[in-house]
Coordinates of C-alpha atoms in Angstrom, one line a residue:
M208 CA -6.3 5.8 -17.5
H209 CA -3.6 5.3 -14.9
E210 CA -2.8 9.0 -14.7
L211 CA -6.3 9.5 -13.1
L212 CA -5.3 7.2 -10.2
L213 CA -2.3 9.0 -8.8
V214 CA -2.2 9.2 -5.1
D215 CA -1.4 13.0 -5.1
T216 CA -2.8 15.1 -7.9
D217 CA -2.7 18.5 -6.2
V218 CA 0.9 18.8 -5.3
E219 CA 3.6 18.0 -7.8
V220 CA 6.6 16.7 -6.0
P221 CA 9.8 16.1 -8.1
L222 CA 10.9 12.6 -8.5
L223 CA 14.2 12.2 -6.5
V224 CA 16.6 9.6 -7.7
P225 CA 20.1 8.7 -6.7
Q226 CA 22.6 10.3 -8.9
L227 CA 26.4 10.8 -9.0
S228 CA 27.5 14.3 -8.5
F229 CA 30.8 15.4 -10.0
S230 CA 32.7 18.4 -8.7
L231 CA 36.2 19.9 -8.4
P232 CA 36.9 20.5 -4.7
D233 CA 39.9 22.7 -5.5
K234 CA 39.4 24.4 -8.9
P235 CA 42.3 26.9 -8.5
L236 CA 44.7 24.0 -8.0
F237 CA 43.3 22.2 -11.0
F238 CA 43.7 25.1 -13.3
K239 CA 47.2 25.8 -11.9
K240 CA 48.2 22.2 -12.6
T241 CA 46.7 22.3 -16.1
L242 CA 48.7 25.5 -16.9
V243 CA 52.0 24.1 -15.6
I244 CA 51.5 20.9 -17.6
V245 CA 50.7 22.8 -20.8
L246 CA 53.8 25.0 -20.3
A247 CA 56.0 22.0 -19.5
S248 CA 54.6 20.1 -22.6
Y249 CA 55.6 23.0 -24.9
L250 CA 59.1 23.0 -23.4
F251 CA 59.5 19.9 -25.5
L252 CA 59.6 22.1 -28.6
P253 CA 62.8 24.0 -27.9
L254 CA 64.3 20.9 -26.3
M255 CA 63.7 18.9 -29.5
G256 CA 65.1 21.8 -31.6
L257 CA 68.3 21.9 -29.5
H258 CA 68.6 18.1 -29.9
D259 CA 68.1 18.2 -33.7
D260 CA 70.7 21.0 -34.0
G261 CA 73.2 18.9 -32.0
E262 CA 73.5 21.4 -29.2
I263 CA 72.7 18.8 -26.5
T264 CA 73.7 15.2 -26.4
S265 CA 71.3 12.3 -26.7
L266 CA 72.0 11.4 -23.0
A267 CA 71.1 14.9 -21.8
Y268 CA 68.0 14.9 -24.0
A269 CA 66.9 11.5 -22.6
T270 CA 67.6 12.7 -19.1
I271 CA 65.6 15.9 -19.5
L272 CA 62.7 13.9 -21.0
V273 CA 62.6 11.5 -18.1
S274 CA 62.8 14.3 -15.6
L275 CA 60.0 16.1 -17.4
H276 CA 57.8 13.0 -17.2
L277 CA 58.6 12.6 -13.5
F278 CA 57.7 16.2 -13.0
F279 CA 54.3 15.4 -14.7
L280 CA 53.7 12.6 -12.2
L281 CA 54.5 14.9 -9.3
I282 CA 52.0 17.4 -10.7
Y283 CA 49.4 14.7 -11.2
F284 CA 49.4 13.4 -7.6
Y285 CA 50.2 16.7 -5.8
R286 CA 47.6 17.2 -3.0
V287 CA 45.3 14.5 -4.3
R288 CA 43.2 12.9 -1.4
Y289 CA 41.9 9.7 -2.9
K290 CA 39.6 8.7 0.1
D291 CA 37.7 12.0 -0.2
L292 CA 37.0 11.6 -3.9
E293 CA 35.1 8.3 -4.2
A294 CA 31.4 7.7 -3.8
D295 CA 31.6 3.9 -3.9
S296 CA 33.5 1.0 -5.5
S297 CA 31.8 1.6 -8.9
S298 CA 33.1 5.2 -9.2
R299 CA 36.6 4.0 -8.2
T300 CA 36.5 1.3 -10.9
F301 CA 35.4 3.8 -13.4
R302 CA 38.1 6.2 -12.4
V303 CA 40.8 3.5 -12.7
L304 CA 39.5 2.4 -16.1
G305 CA 39.5 6.0 -17.3
L306 CA 43.0 6.5 -16.2
V307 CA 44.2 3.4 -17.9
F308 CA 42.5 4.4 -21.1
C309 CA 44.0 7.9 -20.9
V310 CA 47.5 6.6 -20.3
I311 CA 47.2 4.3 -23.3
L312 CA 45.8 7.2 -25.4
L313 CA 48.7 9.3 -24.1
L314 CA 51.2 6.7 -25.2
L315 CA 49.6 6.5 -28.6
V316 CA 49.6 10.2 -29.2
A317 CA 53.2 10.6 -27.9
G318 CA 54.3 7.7 -30.1
N319 CA 52.9 9.3 -33.3
L320 CA 54.2 12.9 -32.9
D321 CA 55.5 14.6 -36.0
N322 CA 59.1 15.6 -36.3
D323 CA 58.2 18.9 -37.9
L324 CA 58.2 21.5 -35.1
K325 CA 55.2 23.4 -36.6
M326 CA 53.0 20.3 -36.8
L327 CA 54.3 19.2 -33.4
A328 CA 53.1 22.4 -31.9
V329 CA 49.6 21.6 -33.1
E330 CA 49.8 18.0 -32.1
L331 CA 50.8 19.0 -28.5
I332 CA 47.3 20.5 -28.1
A333 CA 45.9 16.9 -28.3
L334 CA 48.6 15.8 -25.9
C335 CA 47.7 18.6 -23.4
A336 CA 44.0 17.7 -23.7
V337 CA 44.8 14.1 -22.6
H338 CA 46.9 15.4 -19.8
T339 CA 44.0 17.6 -18.7
V340 CA 41.6 14.6 -18.7
I341 CA 44.0 12.6 -16.6
L342 CA 44.1 15.5 -14.1
A343 CA 40.3 15.5 -14.0
F344 CA 40.2 11.8 -13.3
L345 CA 42.6 12.3 -10.4
M346 CA 40.9 15.4 -8.9
V347 CA 37.2 15.2 -9.6
K348 CA 35.2 14.3 -6.5
V349 CA 32.3 11.9 -6.9
E350 CA 29.3 12.0 -4.5
K351 CA 26.0 10.2 -4.3
I352 CA 23.1 12.6 -4.0
E353 CA 19.3 12.6 -4.4
A354 CA 18.5 14.9 -7.3
P355 CA 15.1 15.6 -9.0
I356 CA 14.5 14.2 -12.4
Q357 CA 12.9 16.6 -14.9
Q358 CA 10.1 14.5 -16.5
R359 CA 9.3 15.2 -20.1
K360 CA 5.8 16.5 -19.5
W361 CA 4.8 16.3 -23.1
L362 CA 5.6 12.6 -23.0
T363 CA 3.5 12.1 -19.8
K364 CA 0.6 13.9 -21.5
L365 CA 0.9 11.7 -24.5
K366 CA 0.9 8.6 -22.3
T367 CA -2.2 9.9 -20.5
I368 CA -4.1 10.7 -23.7
A369 CA -3.2 7.2 -25.1
S370 CA -4.4 5.5 -21.9
A371 CA -7.6 7.4 -21.8
G372 CA -8.1 6.9 -25.5
S373 CA -7.8 3.1 -25.2
L374 CA -10.9 3.1 -23.0
L375 CA -12.8 5.7 -25.0
A376 CA -12.4 3.3 -28.0
I377 CA -14.8 1.0 -26.2
F378 CA -17.7 2.9 -27.9
F379 CA -16.4 1.8 -31.3
I380 CA -17.0 -1.8 -30.3
N381 CA -20.8 -1.4 -30.5
T382 CA -20.5 -0.8 -34.3
Q383 CA -17.0 -1.8 -35.3
P384 CA -15.6 -4.2 -32.7
L385 CA -12.5 -5.3 -34.5
I386 CA -11.5 -1.6 -35.3
G387 CA -12.4 -0.5 -31.8
S388 CA -10.3 -3.2 -30.1
G389 CA -7.5 -2.6 -32.6
I390 CA -7.4 1.1 -31.9
S391 CA -7.4 0.4 -28.1
L392 CA -4.6 -2.1 -28.4
T393 CA -2.5 0.3 -30.5
L394 CA -3.0 3.1 -28.0
V395 CA -2.0 0.8 -25.1
F396 CA 1.1 -0.2 -26.9
F397 CA 1.9 3.4 -27.5
S398 CA 1.3 4.3 -23.8
I399 CA 3.6 1.4 -22.7
G400 CA 6.2 2.7 -25.2
C401 CA 6.1 6.1 -23.7
D402 CA 6.5 4.6 -20.2
A403 CA 9.5 2.5 -21.4
S404 CA 11.1 5.7 -22.8
Q405 CA 10.6 7.4 -19.5
F406 CA 12.0 4.4 -17.6
S407 CA 15.1 4.3 -19.8
K408 CA 15.8 8.0 -18.9
G409 CA 15.2 7.5 -15.2
E410 CA 12.0 9.5 -15.3
T411 CA 9.9 6.7 -13.7
P412 CA 11.3 4.1 -11.3
T413 CA 8.9 1.2 -12.3
F414 CA 8.3 -0.6 -15.6
P415 CA 6.1 -2.2 -16.8
K416 CA 3.2 -0.9 -14.9
F417 CA 0.8 -3.5 -13.6
L418 CA -2.3 -1.5 -14.8
D419 CA -0.8 -1.0 -18.3
S420 CA 0.0 -4.7 -18.5
S421 CA -3.6 -5.6 -17.5
L422 CA -5.0 -3.3 -20.2
L423 CA -2.6 -4.8 -22.8
C424 CA -3.8 -8.3 -21.9
I425 CA -7.5 -7.2 -22.1
W426 CA -7.2 -5.6 -25.5
I427 CA -5.0 -8.4 -27.0
S428 CA -7.7 -10.9 -25.8
L429 CA -10.6 -8.9 -27.2
F430 CA -8.8 -8.2 -30.5
A431 CA -7.9 -11.9 -30.9
A432 CA -11.5 -12.9 -30.0
F433 CA -13.1 -10.5 -32.5
S434 CA -10.6 -11.6 -35.2
L435 CA -11.0 -15.4 -34.7
V436 CA -14.6 -15.9 -33.7
P437 CA -16.9 -16.0 -36.7
L438 CA -19.3 -13.1 -37.0
P439 CA -22.5 -15.1 -36.4
D440 CA -21.1 -16.4 -33.1
Q441 CA -20.1 -13.0 -31.7
G442 CA -23.4 -12.3 -30.0
N443 CA -22.4 -12.8 -26.3
L444 CA -18.9 -11.5 -27.1
R445 CA -20.3 -8.2 -28.3
K446 CA -22.8 -7.9 -25.4
F447 CA -20.6 -8.8 -22.5
G448 CA -17.0 -8.3 -23.8
P449 CA -16.7 -4.5 -23.3
A450 CA -18.9 -4.6 -20.2
S451 CA -16.5 -7.1 -18.6
I452 CA -13.4 -4.9 -18.9
P453 CA -14.0 -3.2 -15.5
L454 CA -14.5 -6.7 -13.9
V455 CA -11.1 -7.8 -15.3
L456 CA -9.5 -4.5 -13.9
F457 CA -11.1 -5.3 -10.5
T458 CA -9.6 -8.8 -10.5
M459 CA -6.2 -7.5 -11.6
G460 CA -6.4 -4.8 -9.0
Q461 CA -6.9 -7.4 -6.2
L462 CA -4.2 -9.5 -7.8
S463 CA -1.8 -6.6 -7.8
V464 CA -2.1 -6.3 -4.0
C465 CA -0.8 -9.9 -3.8
C466 CA 2.0 -9.3 -6.3
I467 CA 3.1 -5.8 -5.3
N468 CA 3.4 -4.4 -1.8
G469 CA 1.0 -1.5 -2.2
G470 CA -0.8 -2.7 -5.2
F471 CA -0.8 -1.1 -8.7
V472 CA -1.4 2.3 -7.2
F473 CA 2.1 2.0 -5.6
Q474 CA 3.7 2.0 -9.1
L475 CA 1.9 5.2 -10.0
A476 CA 2.4 7.0 -6.7
V477 CA 6.2 6.6 -6.6
E478 CA 6.4 9.0 -9.5
K479 CA 4.8 11.8 -7.4
V480 CA 6.3 11.4 -4.0
E481 CA 9.7 11.7 -2.4
R482 CA 12.0 8.7 -2.8
R483 CA 12.5 8.4 1.0
L484 CA 8.9 7.2 1.3
W485 CA 9.4 4.0 -0.7
D486 CA 13.1 3.4 -1.4
V487 CA 14.9 1.6 1.4
N488 CA 18.2 2.7 -0.2
S489 CA 17.4 6.4 0.2
P490 CA 19.6 8.2 2.8
K491 CA 16.4 9.8 4.3
Y492 CA 14.5 6.5 4.4
D493 CA 12.1 6.2 7.4
P494 CA 10.5 2.7 8.0
K495 CA 7.4 4.4 9.6
N496 CA 6.8 6.7 6.7
H497 CA 7.4 3.8 4.3
K498 CA 4.8 1.6 6.1
S499 CA 2.3 4.5 6.1
F500 CA 2.9 5.1 2.4
L501 CA 2.3 1.4 1.6
F502 CA -0.9 1.4 3.6
V503 CA -2.3 4.4 1.7
C504 CA -1.3 2.7 -1.6
R505 CA -3.0 -0.6 -0.7
F506 CA -6.1 1.2 0.5
M507 CA -6.3 3.3 -2.8
T508 CA -5.8 0.1 -4.8
H509 CA -8.9 -1.4 -3.1
Y510 CA -10.7 1.9 -3.5
W511 CA -10.2 1.9 -7.3
S512 CA -11.0 -1.8 -7.4
V513 CA -14.4 -0.9 -5.9
V514 CA -14.8 1.8 -8.5
F515 CA -14.1 -0.8 -11.3
I516 CA -16.6 -3.3 -9.9
T517 CA -19.2 -0.5 -9.7
M518 CA -18.5 0.4 -13.3
F519 CA -19.0 -3.3 -14.2
A520 CA -22.3 -3.5 -12.3
G521 CA -23.9 -0.8 -14.4
G522 CA -22.5 -2.0 -17.7
F523 CA -23.4 -5.6 -17.1
F524 CA -26.9 -4.6 -16.0
N525 CA -27.4 -2.7 -19.3
A526 CA -25.9 -5.6 -21.4
Y527 CA -27.9 -8.3 -19.7
T528 CA -31.3 -6.7 -19.4
N529 CA -31.4 -4.1 -22.1
T530 CA -29.2 -5.3 -25.0
C531 CA -29.6 -7.7 -27.8
V532 CA -27.6 -8.5 -30.9
V533 CA -29.4 -8.3 -34.2
A534 CA -28.4 -10.7 -37.0
P535 CA -27.0 -10.8 -39.7
E536 CA -24.8 -7.7 -39.1
M537 CA -24.7 -8.5 -35.4
N538 CA -25.4 -4.9 -34.4
M539 CA -26.3 -3.9 -30.9
S540 CA -29.9 -3.0 -30.1
H541 CA -31.4 -1.6 -26.9
A542 CA -34.9 -2.1 -25.6
D543 CA -34.9 1.1 -23.6
T544 CA -32.8 4.0 -24.9
T545 CA -32.9 5.8 -21.5
I546 CA -31.5 2.8 -19.6
N547 CA -28.8 2.5 -22.3
W548 CA -28.0 6.2 -22.0
V549 CA -27.7 6.0 -18.2
F550 CA -26.0 2.6 -17.7
G551 CA -24.4 2.1 -21.1
I552 CA -22.9 5.5 -21.8
M553 CA -23.0 7.8 -18.7
W554 CA -22.5 5.3 -15.9
S555 CA -18.8 4.5 -16.1
P556 CA -17.6 8.1 -16.7
A557 CA -19.9 9.3 -13.8
V558 CA -18.5 6.7 -11.4
I559 CA -14.9 7.7 -12.3
L560 CA -15.6 11.4 -11.8
I561 CA -17.3 10.8 -8.4
A562 CA -14.3 8.6 -7.4
L563 CA -11.9 11.4 -8.4
K564 CA -14.0 13.9 -6.5
F565 CA -13.5 12.1 -3.2
Q566 CA -10.0 10.8 -3.8
R567 CA -8.1 13.8 -2.5
S568 CA -10.2 14.0 0.7
L569 CA -9.8 10.3 1.3
I570 CA -6.0 10.4 0.9
D571 CA -5.7 13.3 3.3
Y572 CA -7.8 11.4 5.8
L573 CA -5.6 8.3 5.5
V574 CA -2.4 10.2 5.8
K575 CA -3.7 12.0 8.9
K576 CA -4.9 8.7 10.4
T577 CA -1.5 7.0 9.8
K578 CA 0.3 9.9 11.4
T579 CA -2.0 9.8 14.4
S580 CA -1.7 6.1 14.9
S581 CA 2.1 6.2 14.6

């Protein structure tokens, strides 16, 4: 359902989210340092062989080892400009923690090297790998950028189908109310699960959606009512329950304007517009554009609230004037099949299609109006 209410359905704008960009400002220097450290590490092999053969003293051996490690430190920090590497304090903290972890790992690897030179040559590969990671921590530049998130379109389609299906299941309520409400409840749960998955991957900036939560409350209430109310007492529930769903959506729509700056449409629109229009932390944030965007979202929330109340008017008219419940099966019966066909079956889909027909033109008008007034 909520995919039908997007502010912009003609132009697909990628969702821009703040991300950390990692790069090597000086790749040739990094590879040169890596090569030097690998060669210096493997100098340890002949050095250890000479020491084992007694050709160099323990003092000379220790002195060379200390010099070698000092040389490593010199290579590590050569031409490293720390101020140019950090995006913020969090990246600095991550870098320090990474370095501490690598140093500990380096000590563990170095402390468990084999005395056999052939095995040592293999183990030095791991040692060189740790050295390379340390070099990366010291030389990789971290920047904050706004990058597009590639949404999983198949998941978005599943979410749309589930949301639409939850409303189509209303037709089952006429004959099988418990099954119909159960199917709708299951589909809404599935839609919210898809949305949660997208939120966890950064594909949508808001969760849970106000509209999804409203539908969830509606179907939980109807499912509980059809489960708990005895069948002989379900007359009015069957007549007016499904017809009242648009009335609840109208009420929730107006409530969303009070709870969310921009109403429930805001939560849907942020997935389809540039982040600078709604996120105050965006580098390209403009208060005027933000204000205009919120105005359009609020207006469209009221617009769809009017659509919901119009849907309710037709459905309630059919339920009140043309519908009765026949005992003992409590089946729905209609005095005039034409009225039932027009207001009970065709009315709500027709209202939605007409609303979608004029939505694009209305949004263009509102955007143009806000630009002119600003």
